[in-house]
Amino acid sequence: MALLEIKEVSRRFSDLVAVDNVSFSVNAGEFFTLLGPSGCGKTTLLRMIAGFDQPDSGTITLDGIDLKNTPPEKRPIHTVFQSYALFPHMTVEQNIAFPLKMAGQSESEIKTKVKATLDLVALNDRAKRYPNELSGGQRQRVALARGLVNRPRLLLLDEPLGALDAKLREQMQIELIALQRDTGVTFVFVTHAQAEALALSHRIAVMRAGKIEQLDEPDRLYGQPKNRFVADFIGNVNMHDATVRTIGDTLTLDLGKLGKVVAPLRKNQSLKEGMSGAFIIRPEQVSIRAASEPSGDPNQFVGTVNDFLYIGDVTTYIVDLPDGARIEALLPNSAPGRAKFFELGDPVRVSWKAEAGAFLDS
Amino acid sequence: MSNHTASRIRGERLVKYSIITPPFLFLLMFFLFPALIMVVASFRFPGEFGGLAPLFRTEDGTGGLTLENYRLFFSSSNYAWIFLRSFGVAALTTVICLFMAYPVATLIARSPKKSRDLLVLLCVLPFASNFLVRVYAWMIIFQPFNMMHSRLAVIVGMVYVHLPFMILPLYTNLEKHDPTLLDAAQDLGANAWQRFWRVTFPMSLPGIFSGAVLVFIPVLGMFAIPEILGGKDDWLVGNMIKEAFLGARDWPFGSMLSMIMTITVLMLVALSAWFARKGVYRA
Ligand SMILES: Nc1ncnc2c1ncn2[C@@H]1O[C@H](COP(=O)(O)OP(=O)(O)OP(=O)(O)O)[C@@H](O)[C@H]1O
Ligand SMILES: [Mg+2]
């Protein structure tokens, strides 16, 4: 049985539907992520799980028990707030001891658990400090320690890394994964940063305007997005309007003025000839070479380099195609001493294999 | 350091001093100087028709410095009793004000931003009418209940007059509390009482402290309320001082009483500040 079950939950604020008939379940020990743009209802959903807000309809169950009549303080669920919400008048130690005290545990028990948790987040030397004497990363770790110290059934994290700079964020991501693994606590993590979601999660629910668009493992979300929104939201993608021409072992798609491409036919994709939708392909699946060099790929177009972005490990080329469309191609810079292969205006050939890319009907 | 920075810092310093000098001079003239006069006056003899005898002994044997005023204070337990009673009344008023102000301040701090200013205004609205008129109004209220000239009437009057001085600093403090802290406490298992006792209350200690000082000290010096609402037994230090200056025209004795009150209050404030620092609160 799933640990947390959200069933047909809706929440309206006057005429705005913040959460719209959402259903999903989270398994014990899972690192589950709610991913979506700002305002899509992630925090609203989290607040209902924590008990600060009630759904207008639908049920939320934990271990099979309906939480409807359980106030937040009685739920075995803790939250790590984006602002950390550390108690400013308590030391690090006292902050971490707080949930244990509230649970009425004995002094000696509290002492050992606080000590062990301080070890876990490497804050032993800061035990007697007050929150205002800590760095952002340290505060973050105190907030995590406080949420984890009495091993809740569920830890909710609302954009906990939002206030950290890029470098620290990356480091905290690694620590989060380790913490989740070491404590075995189930995490429900909220973010609008897709890279973060991909790096951390076992499963991700992509939300838009109060609805779940797709719920999948990170590699499937990236590799097999269900619709244009998900494809565009997760990673970079080239997208082109397309019409289905023929359906066989593979698909033949009509890209309008550009001509035809072959694309793989996904399992359980029900398509009809003449159906219109979008052809998508990730930049790293597109090869780029000089226009004069031939390519063995079935899909190929000649265009000119419009721009390129040198990122360090890779260079992204933006290529203008004959019909005015643009396509991005990623070239790894693994060859030593060569940062750049093509100049602006160079004629280049972009190509990809028959099994790359996909057709989306929505 | 470049010349440019050096001259900028010099300029800033000039601005700083020119802003700070007028209030500094004002306080020097009208606060420190009179306080020093009072210290000296408490060691002098009273003049024949009020005022002060000469500072230096004259040929006819009047004037000069003396410890007589202080001897008089310690020679009878009456004065000590009045002091003790005053501190008792002040402490009781402070505690009652605290208990009454806390819910009011909490209510204002938690009401929508738009209505807060209005509510604060309502709290200070009584100041718009004359203080004495308001105290006389209490007389009219007390008379039918036969409560005039009682200790209770004095306390009620004191609480009434000083309540806003407790509400305002408390509200200012409570308003700054981050509401997510209460959410966090609840989320971590704290019930309503624990949320108050472990989070709101300790964080409001600085507000309580300022409020207590703003109520306690004025109550000690207050003479109008005990005089109008209280009986002869309800006299406080303020009444004694007023009586010494205006009634007996014994300025040195009045100065001595003021001195003792000031020193005691300073000691109390220092002591409670020390406790506050040593105690639970850290901003
Ligand atoms: N208490 C409320 N009253 C009215 N509208 C609300 C309330 N809380 C949230 N909303 C609205 O509901 C929608 C979803 O808000 P929510 O805070 O859940 O978004 P979010 O996904 O967490 O966004 P972000 O990434 O910016 O935090 C928003 O349009 C928001 O304005
Ligand atoms: Mg949010």
XYZ file of C-alpha atoms and ligand atoms in Angstrom:
677
model
C 0.000 0.000 0.000
C 1.156 3.485 -0.789
C 2.215 5.631 2.162
C 0.484 8.814 1.052
C -2.557 8.803 -1.162
C -4.010 11.927 -2.729
C -7.409 11.195 -4.240
C -9.274 13.643 -6.479
C -8.198 16.603 -4.379
C -9.373 20.082 -5.385
C -8.915 23.456 -3.769
C -10.520 26.664 -4.996
C -9.799 30.258 -3.940
C -12.921 32.171 -4.972
C -12.943 31.748 -8.768
C -9.389 30.393 -9.033
C -8.871 26.639 -8.998
C -5.448 26.290 -7.366
C -5.510 22.478 -7.244
C -7.749 20.760 -9.754
C -8.810 17.168 -9.147
C -5.321 15.872 -8.424
C -4.641 12.210 -7.659
C -1.345 10.477 -6.995
C 0.314 8.310 -4.410
C 3.734 8.327 -2.787
C 5.464 5.135 -1.705
C 7.345 4.676 1.549
C 11.023 5.587 1.219
C 10.480 7.506 -1.975
C 11.941 10.872 -3.003
C 8.878 12.335 -4.695
C 8.909 15.726 -6.396
C 6.163 18.161 -7.361
C 7.548 20.205 -10.230
C 5.865 23.112 -11.949
C 6.033 26.788 -12.783
C 5.232 29.467 -10.217
C 1.589 29.575 -9.178
C 0.685 26.075 -10.368
C -0.520 25.016 -6.911
C 2.474 23.200 -5.432
C 2.461 25.039 -2.112
C -1.317 24.771 -1.839
C -1.067 21.000 -2.256
C 1.729 20.774 0.301
C -0.216 22.838 2.835
C -3.150 20.471 2.524
C -0.873 17.483 3.131
C 0.630 19.211 6.183
C -2.863 20.076 7.424
C -2.711 23.885 7.266
C -5.387 23.900 4.606
C -8.317 21.601 3.814
C -9.248 20.359 0.346
C -12.661 21.454 -0.936
C -13.146 17.930 -2.208
C -11.162 14.699 -2.330
C -9.258 12.830 0.341
C -5.712 12.654 1.646
C -4.749 9.448 3.416
C -1.568 8.437 5.202
C -1.031 4.723 5.820
C -4.611 4.272 4.702
C -6.009 6.609 7.342
C -7.941 9.700 6.251
C -6.197 12.804 7.584
C -9.262 15.032 7.343
C -9.785 15.397 11.070
C -6.150 15.343 12.146
C -4.732 18.811 12.943
C -1.181 19.610 11.717
C 0.394 19.067 15.134
C -0.999 15.528 15.294
C 0.154 14.480 11.806
C 3.411 12.512 11.646
C 4.416 14.881 8.859
C 7.004 17.645 9.095
C 7.704 20.533 6.766
C 10.915 22.303 5.793
C 9.820 25.825 4.903
C 11.410 27.870 2.159
C 12.293 30.580 4.690
C 13.507 27.792 7.057
C 11.354 29.233 9.883
C 14.019 28.542 12.496
C 13.146 29.836 15.969
C 15.366 32.904 16.415
C 15.343 32.722 20.210
C 16.601 29.158 20.331
C 20.069 27.756 19.677
C 20.666 25.224 16.922
C 20.445 22.519 19.549
C 17.172 23.834 20.985
C 15.671 24.190 17.523
C 16.457 20.573 16.724
C 15.209 19.412 20.118
C 11.871 21.210 19.656
C 9.867 18.425 17.945
C 11.229 15.880 20.435
C 10.150 18.062 23.355
C 6.702 18.490 21.834
C 6.483 14.711 21.518
C 7.202 14.507 25.254
C 10.412 12.500 25.019
C 12.762 12.218 27.975
C 15.743 14.545 28.435
C 18.280 11.773 27.873
C 16.497 10.536 24.774
C 16.380 14.066 23.398
C 20.074 14.532 24.090
C 21.193 11.441 22.182
C 18.886 12.105 19.233
C 19.926 15.744 18.906
C 23.572 14.717 19.055
C 23.096 12.054 16.387
C 21.202 14.452 14.132
C 23.841 17.163 14.565
C 26.372 14.559 13.422
C 24.198 13.711 10.446
C 24.184 17.298 9.170
C 27.752 18.051 10.321
C 26.787 20.911 12.647
C 28.300 19.717 15.912
C 30.484 22.772 16.269
C 27.465 25.062 15.823
C 25.200 23.448 18.427
C 25.200 26.457 20.779
C 24.861 29.097 18.072
C 21.732 31.066 17.285
C 20.213 31.005 13.770
C 21.304 34.589 13.048
C 24.910 33.490 13.544
C 24.746 30.881 10.786
C 25.302 30.973 7.038
C 22.457 30.233 4.636
C 23.642 26.688 4.027
C 23.973 26.026 7.748
C 20.461 27.323 8.428
C 19.213 25.038 5.710
C 20.870 22.093 7.402
C 19.374 23.023 10.788
C 15.916 23.177 9.188
C 16.472 19.727 7.680
C 17.790 18.351 10.956
C 14.783 19.731 12.843
C 12.408 18.160 10.338
C 14.120 14.792 10.411
C 15.111 14.389 14.062
C 12.094 12.407 15.172
C 11.778 10.515 11.897
C 8.390 11.656 10.584
C 6.510 9.365 8.216
C 6.766 12.117 5.649
C 8.971 15.175 5.185
C 7.578 17.972 3.023
C 10.120 20.341 1.515
C 8.844 23.548 -0.114
C 11.602 24.876 -2.391
C 14.146 24.463 0.386
C 17.079 25.319 -1.861
C 15.483 28.414 -3.378
C 17.449 30.904 -1.289
C 20.895 29.384 -1.874
C 23.435 30.349 -4.508
C 24.175 27.965 -7.376
C 27.284 26.338 -5.921
C 25.754 25.771 -2.486
C 22.579 24.514 -4.106
C 24.477 21.782 -5.881
C 26.227 20.772 -2.683
C 22.948 20.725 -0.743
C 21.359 18.573 -3.464
C 23.995 15.929 -2.849
C 23.457 16.212 0.920
C 19.683 15.930 0.494
C 20.010 12.687 -1.432
C 22.355 11.294 1.223
C 20.052 12.416 4.062
C 17.022 10.834 2.468
C 18.875 7.576 1.892
C 20.417 7.476 5.385
C 17.227 8.283 7.291
C 14.840 6.343 5.070
C 12.261 9.127 5.523
C 9.883 9.650 2.602
C 10.386 13.059 0.976
C 7.824 15.115 -0.895
C 9.867 17.857 -2.479
C 8.557 20.963 -4.215
C 10.527 22.923 -6.789
C 10.155 24.873 -9.986
C 13.748 24.052 -11.048
C 13.545 21.135 -13.464
C 17.270 20.272 -13.299
C 17.010 19.978 -9.526
C 13.969 17.724 -9.812
C 15.705 15.453 -12.316
C 18.827 15.204 -10.168
C 17.071 14.391 -6.883
C 13.877 12.495 -7.439
C 12.776 8.921 -7.771
C 9.546 10.133 -9.327
C 8.322 13.542 -10.458
C 4.814 14.928 -10.902
C 4.875 17.800 -13.392
C 2.101 20.275 -12.584
C 0.488 23.035 -14.597
C -2.381 25.263 -13.490
C -3.459 22.938 -10.683
C -3.315 19.732 -12.705
C -0.731 16.979 -13.004
C 0.481 16.820 -16.604
C 2.694 13.772 -16.220
C 3.933 11.603 -13.377
C 7.021 9.575 -14.149
C 10.591 8.712 -13.359
C 13.099 11.422 -14.340
C 14.549 9.593 -17.376
C 11.095 8.824 -18.742
C 9.941 12.415 -18.226
C 12.930 13.647 -20.143
C 12.999 10.904 -22.750
C 9.272 10.416 -23.253
C 7.401 13.576 -22.381
C 3.656 13.169 -22.850
C 2.892 16.577 -24.263
C 4.395 19.835 -25.450
C 4.252 21.441 -22.014
C 6.246 18.694 -20.327
C 8.709 18.448 -23.224
C 9.319 22.164 -23.059
C 9.416 22.436 -19.272
C 11.910 19.616 -18.748
C 15.249 20.388 -20.359
C 15.731 21.975 -23.776
C 13.833 20.743 -26.766
C 13.437 21.483 -30.473
C 9.763 21.558 -31.393
C 8.198 21.780 -34.854
C 4.554 21.545 -35.944
C 4.039 18.230 -37.725
C 1.375 16.105 -39.401
C 1.351 12.302 -39.438
C 1.786 10.999 -42.993
C 2.248 7.254 -42.678
C 2.219 4.902 -39.711
C 4.268 1.757 -39.931
C 7.099 0.397 -37.766
C 8.134 4.006 -37.688
C 6.286 7.228 -38.313
C 6.688 9.493 -41.273
C 5.945 13.089 -40.349
C 5.343 16.055 -42.588
C 7.095 19.159 -41.283
C 5.509 21.466 -43.866
C 7.950 23.425 -46.029
C 10.876 21.625 -44.421
C 9.848 18.251 -45.820
C 9.546 14.859 -44.169
C 11.203 13.173 -41.194
C 11.019 9.690 -39.788
C 10.339 9.321 -36.095
C 9.902 6.336 -33.783
C 6.369 5.145 -32.959
C 5.932 4.949 -29.204
C 4.250 1.989 -27.633
C 0.637 2.648 -26.603
C 0.500 5.751 -28.760
C -2.742 5.710 -30.733
C -2.316 7.788 -33.869
C -4.217 8.318 -37.072
C -2.859 9.394 -40.408
C -3.387 13.105 -40.981
C -3.252 13.858 -37.274
C -1.464 17.076 -36.440
C 0.798 17.658 -33.478
C 4.435 18.386 -32.829
C 7.712 16.738 -33.612
C 10.252 17.098 -30.801
C 13.929 16.288 -30.582
C 16.474 17.045 -27.829
C 19.515 19.135 -28.882
C 21.969 16.431 -27.845
C 20.342 14.002 -30.302
C 21.032 16.343 -33.211
C 24.445 15.922 -34.871
C 26.046 18.831 -36.640
C 28.744 18.774 -39.307
C 29.935 20.909 -42.210
C 27.352 21.059 -45.001
C 29.843 19.524 -47.395
C 30.213 16.369 -45.296
C 27.642 13.668 -45.977
C 25.643 11.988 -43.195
C 24.131 8.520 -43.137
C 21.153 9.594 -41.029
C 17.677 9.406 -42.580
C 16.779 12.843 -41.252
C 18.981 15.668 -42.389
C 18.755 19.337 -43.274
C 21.244 21.951 -44.375
C 21.165 25.319 -42.682
C 23.387 28.154 -41.474
C 24.804 28.841 -38.026
C 22.831 31.705 -36.537
C 24.403 31.758 -33.091
C 26.228 29.584 -30.638
C 26.476 29.402 -26.873
C 29.763 28.233 -25.447
C 28.972 26.740 -22.034
C 32.302 25.052 -21.280
C 31.694 21.353 -21.549
C 29.428 21.754 -24.556
C 28.607 24.293 -27.237
C 25.011 24.796 -28.352
C 24.631 25.783 -32.013
C 21.486 27.507 -33.167
C 20.963 26.672 -36.817
C 18.563 28.439 -39.195
C 16.713 25.958 -41.397
C 15.409 26.771 -44.904
C 11.796 27.209 -43.751
C 12.809 29.779 -41.174
C 12.615 27.336 -38.259
C 15.500 27.061 -35.847
C 17.061 23.967 -34.462
C 19.503 23.614 -31.586
C 22.333 21.102 -31.753
C 24.669 20.239 -28.921
C 28.323 19.529 -29.589
C 30.487 18.235 -26.746
C 33.816 20.007 -26.376
C 35.686 16.876 -25.424
C 38.375 17.381 -28.090
C 41.250 19.234 -26.351
C 41.971 22.761 -27.495
C 38.888 23.028 -29.678
C 36.188 25.158 -28.162
C 34.446 26.098 -31.345
C 33.972 24.215 -34.585
C 31.783 26.501 -36.661
C 31.543 30.222 -37.195
C 28.462 32.382 -37.559
C 26.999 32.014 -41.060
C 28.767 28.693 -41.759
C 26.673 26.269 -43.802
C 26.116 23.161 -41.677
C 24.308 19.866 -41.949
C 22.101 18.827 -38.996
C 20.932 15.232 -38.844
C 19.468 12.629 -36.498
C 18.718 8.975 -36.423
C 15.366 7.399 -37.186
C 14.897 6.359 -33.549
C 15.547 9.857 -32.172
C 12.808 12.396 -31.499
C 9.097 11.823 -31.035
C 5.663 12.882 -32.188
C 3.350 14.468 -29.631
C -0.351 14.717 -30.355
C -1.076 17.265 -27.588
C 42.832 55.233 1.351
C 42.389 57.714 -1.451
C 42.057 61.421 -0.818
C 38.577 61.263 -2.187
C 37.366 58.688 0.347
C 39.070 60.551 3.173
C 37.262 63.770 2.377
C 33.974 61.948 1.976
C 34.327 60.361 5.403
C 35.188 63.786 6.870
C 32.041 65.204 5.252
C 29.872 62.422 6.641
C 31.289 63.039 10.077
C 30.450 66.721 9.841
C 26.855 65.914 8.921
C 26.616 63.402 11.747
C 27.851 65.865 14.355
C 25.710 68.731 13.146
C 22.620 66.516 13.387
C 23.463 65.146 16.787
C 24.599 68.362 18.471
C 21.263 70.207 19.016
C 19.470 67.354 20.804
C 22.623 66.634 22.743
C 22.852 70.243 23.951
C 19.137 70.236 24.739
C 19.435 67.156 26.927
C 22.531 68.580 28.588
C 20.752 71.830 29.438
C 17.345 70.575 30.434
C 17.993 67.095 31.714
C 21.502 66.575 33.013
C 21.904 70.074 34.446
C 18.599 70.035 36.455
C 19.419 66.514 37.620
C 22.722 67.781 38.992
C 20.932 70.706 40.659
C 18.614 68.168 42.283
C 21.542 66.088 43.550
C 23.093 69.144 45.170
C 19.746 70.447 46.448
C 19.117 67.206 48.315
C 22.143 68.046 50.493
C 21.097 71.634 51.223
C 18.872 73.410 53.763
C 15.465 74.798 52.828
C 15.144 78.553 52.493
C 13.094 80.453 55.009
C 10.144 81.031 52.678
C 10.634 78.040 50.385
C 13.394 77.600 47.870
C 16.914 76.898 49.047
C 19.179 78.346 51.693
C 22.557 79.613 50.415
C 24.943 76.925 49.209
C 27.747 78.215 51.430
C 27.294 78.840 55.154
C 26.707 82.530 55.892
C 27.707 84.476 59.023
C 24.238 84.147 60.584
C 24.668 80.343 60.515
C 22.250 79.490 57.730
C 22.984 77.609 54.472
C 25.725 75.096 53.708
C 25.595 71.356 53.045
C 23.974 68.692 55.245
C 22.895 65.042 55.438
C 19.845 66.051 57.489
C 17.336 65.303 54.668
C 18.579 61.737 54.279
C 18.719 61.239 58.062
C 15.079 62.273 58.267
C 14.100 59.746 55.604
C 15.799 56.844 57.354
C 14.790 57.929 60.865
C 11.169 56.900 60.390
C 9.750 53.791 58.769
C 6.824 55.856 57.416
C 8.702 56.948 54.336
C 10.017 53.463 53.636
C 6.434 52.189 53.856
C 5.210 54.710 51.338
C 8.058 53.694 49.031
C 7.200 50.041 49.436
C 3.515 50.753 48.832
C 4.388 52.760 45.721
C 6.467 49.923 44.300
C 3.662 47.507 45.140
C 1.061 49.621 43.345
C 3.414 50.134 40.392
C 4.176 46.409 40.167
C 0.504 45.445 40.420
C -0.463 48.034 37.787
C 2.280 46.737 35.481
C 1.174 43.121 35.835
C -2.512 43.936 35.286
C -1.614 46.090 32.270
C 0.472 43.231 30.866
C -2.353 40.717 31.164
C -4.850 43.119 29.650
C -2.560 44.426 26.917
C -1.315 41.060 25.624
C -4.603 39.893 24.098
C -5.304 43.358 22.697
C -1.827 43.664 21.146
C -2.089 40.132 19.730
C -5.472 40.906 18.232
C -4.187 44.075 16.567
C -1.012 42.362 15.315
C -3.056 39.565 13.743
C -5.773 41.670 12.189
C -5.499 42.630 8.524
C -2.845 45.243 7.747
C -5.450 47.802 6.712
C -7.294 47.866 10.037
C -4.185 47.798 12.280
C -3.520 51.525 12.128
C -7.125 52.271 12.994
C -7.042 49.907 15.979
C -3.813 51.470 17.247
C -5.393 54.874 16.866
C -8.374 53.733 18.944
C -5.979 52.631 21.703
C -4.395 56.067 21.959
C -7.620 57.975 21.375
C -8.183 58.650 25.115
C -5.080 60.859 25.009
C -7.045 63.229 22.851
C -9.009 64.394 25.884
C -7.476 65.984 28.946
C -6.004 63.600 31.491
C -7.601 65.247 34.516
C -11.016 65.316 32.889
C -10.762 61.581 32.331
C -9.779 60.953 35.939
C -12.699 63.045 37.161
C -14.930 60.997 34.888
C -13.802 57.948 36.844
C -14.912 59.754 40.018
C -18.412 59.956 38.633
C -18.301 56.283 37.733
C -16.945 55.184 41.127
C -19.244 57.207 43.376
C -22.452 55.170 42.924
C -20.467 52.017 43.775
C -18.990 53.583 46.869
C -15.540 52.889 45.541
C -14.091 56.368 45.879
C -11.001 56.925 48.000
C -10.004 53.270 47.932
C -6.863 51.456 46.869
C -8.920 49.658 44.233
C -9.988 52.965 42.680
C -6.339 54.043 42.515
C -5.296 50.792 40.810
C -8.155 50.930 38.314
C -7.258 54.523 37.498
C -3.585 53.687 37.121
C -4.296 50.732 34.827
C -6.695 52.823 32.769
C -4.218 55.628 32.236
C -1.189 53.443 31.516
C -2.674 50.620 29.465
C -1.778 52.182 26.078
C 1.881 52.367 27.151
C 1.865 48.578 27.471
C -0.199 47.883 24.356
C 1.950 49.922 21.969
C 5.408 48.374 22.574
C 3.842 44.908 22.766
C 2.025 45.428 19.489
C 5.184 46.762 17.829
C 6.989 43.609 18.920
C 4.243 41.093 18.084
C 3.617 42.642 14.694
C 7.188 41.788 13.666
C 6.829 38.065 14.459
C 6.992 35.905 11.355
C 3.711 33.932 11.241
C 5.476 30.997 9.581
C 7.240 30.420 12.921
C 3.873 29.497 14.440
C 3.111 27.277 11.453
C 6.505 25.635 11.913
C 5.875 25.090 15.621
C 2.469 23.570 14.942
C 3.907 21.441 12.163
C 6.520 20.106 14.599
C 3.849 19.074 17.107
C 3.167 22.110 19.295
C -0.421 22.684 20.444
C -1.891 26.174 20.846
C -0.590 26.648 24.397
C 2.894 25.366 23.521
C 3.016 27.635 20.489
C 2.336 30.616 22.728
C 4.572 29.620 25.597
C 7.548 28.398 23.570
C 7.502 30.753 20.604
C 5.342 33.866 20.919
C 5.993 34.636 24.570
C 9.803 34.346 24.646
C 10.049 36.331 21.440
C 7.869 39.087 22.913
C 10.028 39.554 26.043
C 11.703 42.734 24.705
C 8.243 44.234 24.117
C 7.102 43.207 27.592
C 10.239 44.756 29.040
C 9.758 48.127 27.305
C 6.080 48.162 28.211
C 6.831 47.355 31.837
C 9.338 50.195 32.083
C 6.899 52.620 30.439
C 4.173 51.709 32.946
C 6.125 51.077 36.133
C 8.136 54.293 36.263
C 5.328 56.788 35.507
C 3.086 55.086 38.085
C 5.725 55.752 40.765
C 5.732 59.438 39.974
C 1.971 59.786 39.509
C 0.302 62.036 42.117
C -2.966 63.126 40.500
C -4.666 59.730 40.538
C -3.966 58.863 44.209
C -4.948 62.385 45.187
C -8.264 62.390 43.308
C -9.326 58.749 43.489
C -7.464 57.538 46.591
C -7.601 58.250 50.284
C -4.843 59.523 52.561
C -3.480 55.945 52.877
C -3.073 55.678 49.156
C -0.392 58.316 48.834
C 2.565 57.302 46.731
C 6.087 58.669 46.333
C 4.801 61.104 43.729
C 2.392 62.629 46.279
C 5.149 62.990 48.867
C 7.410 64.752 46.390
C 4.663 67.019 45.221
C 3.716 67.790 48.833
C 7.348 68.563 49.734
C 7.695 71.035 46.891
C 4.256 72.620 46.711
C 2.873 72.059 50.211
C 5.743 72.242 52.701
C 7.926 74.202 50.290
C 10.833 72.068 51.444
C 12.829 71.730 48.233
C 15.781 69.832 49.734
C 13.475 67.211 51.241
C 11.629 66.816 47.914
C 14.949 66.563 46.070
C 16.120 63.887 48.481
C 12.916 61.862 47.877
C 13.385 62.197 44.115
C 16.993 61.101 44.453
C 16.080 57.977 46.372
C 13.332 57.156 43.896
C 15.621 57.678 40.897
C 18.366 55.517 42.365
C 15.955 52.712 43.257
C 14.364 52.767 39.814
C 17.750 52.747 38.080
C 18.795 49.774 40.176
C 15.581 47.943 39.305
C 15.951 48.649 35.587
C 19.594 47.543 35.614
C 18.650 44.386 37.456
C 15.847 43.457 35.057
C 17.991 44.311 32.028
C 20.602 41.971 33.415
C 18.005 39.235 33.853
C 16.681 39.843 30.361
C 20.168 39.474 28.892
C 20.948 36.408 30.959
C 17.543 34.928 30.296
C 15.997 33.179 27.378
C 15.723 35.803 24.721
C 18.069 36.332 21.791
C 16.947 38.404 18.818
N -4.790 31.869 0.470
C -4.974 32.101 -0.841
N -5.970 32.903 -1.263
C -6.171 33.140 -2.579
N -5.423 32.604 -3.567
C -4.414 31.805 -3.212
C -4.119 31.512 -1.835
N -3.048 30.688 -1.796
C -2.689 30.495 -3.070
N -3.489 31.144 -3.932
C -3.399 31.126 -5.400
O -3.362 29.781 -5.810
C -2.455 29.592 -6.871
C -1.431 28.537 -6.492
O -0.617 29.053 -5.472
P 0.588 28.231 -4.853
O 1.169 29.036 -3.759
O 0.123 26.867 -4.511
O 1.586 28.173 -6.088
P 3.051 27.516 -6.150
O 2.986 26.457 -7.180
O 3.506 27.131 -4.803
O 3.902 28.729 -6.715
P 5.403 29.175 -6.351
O 6.310 28.298 -7.149
O 5.438 30.581 -6.843
O 5.563 29.049 -4.878
C -1.827 30.950 -7.137
O -2.472 31.516 -8.250
C -2.110 31.733 -5.892
O -2.260 33.092 -6.194
Mg 5.059 27.831 -3.485
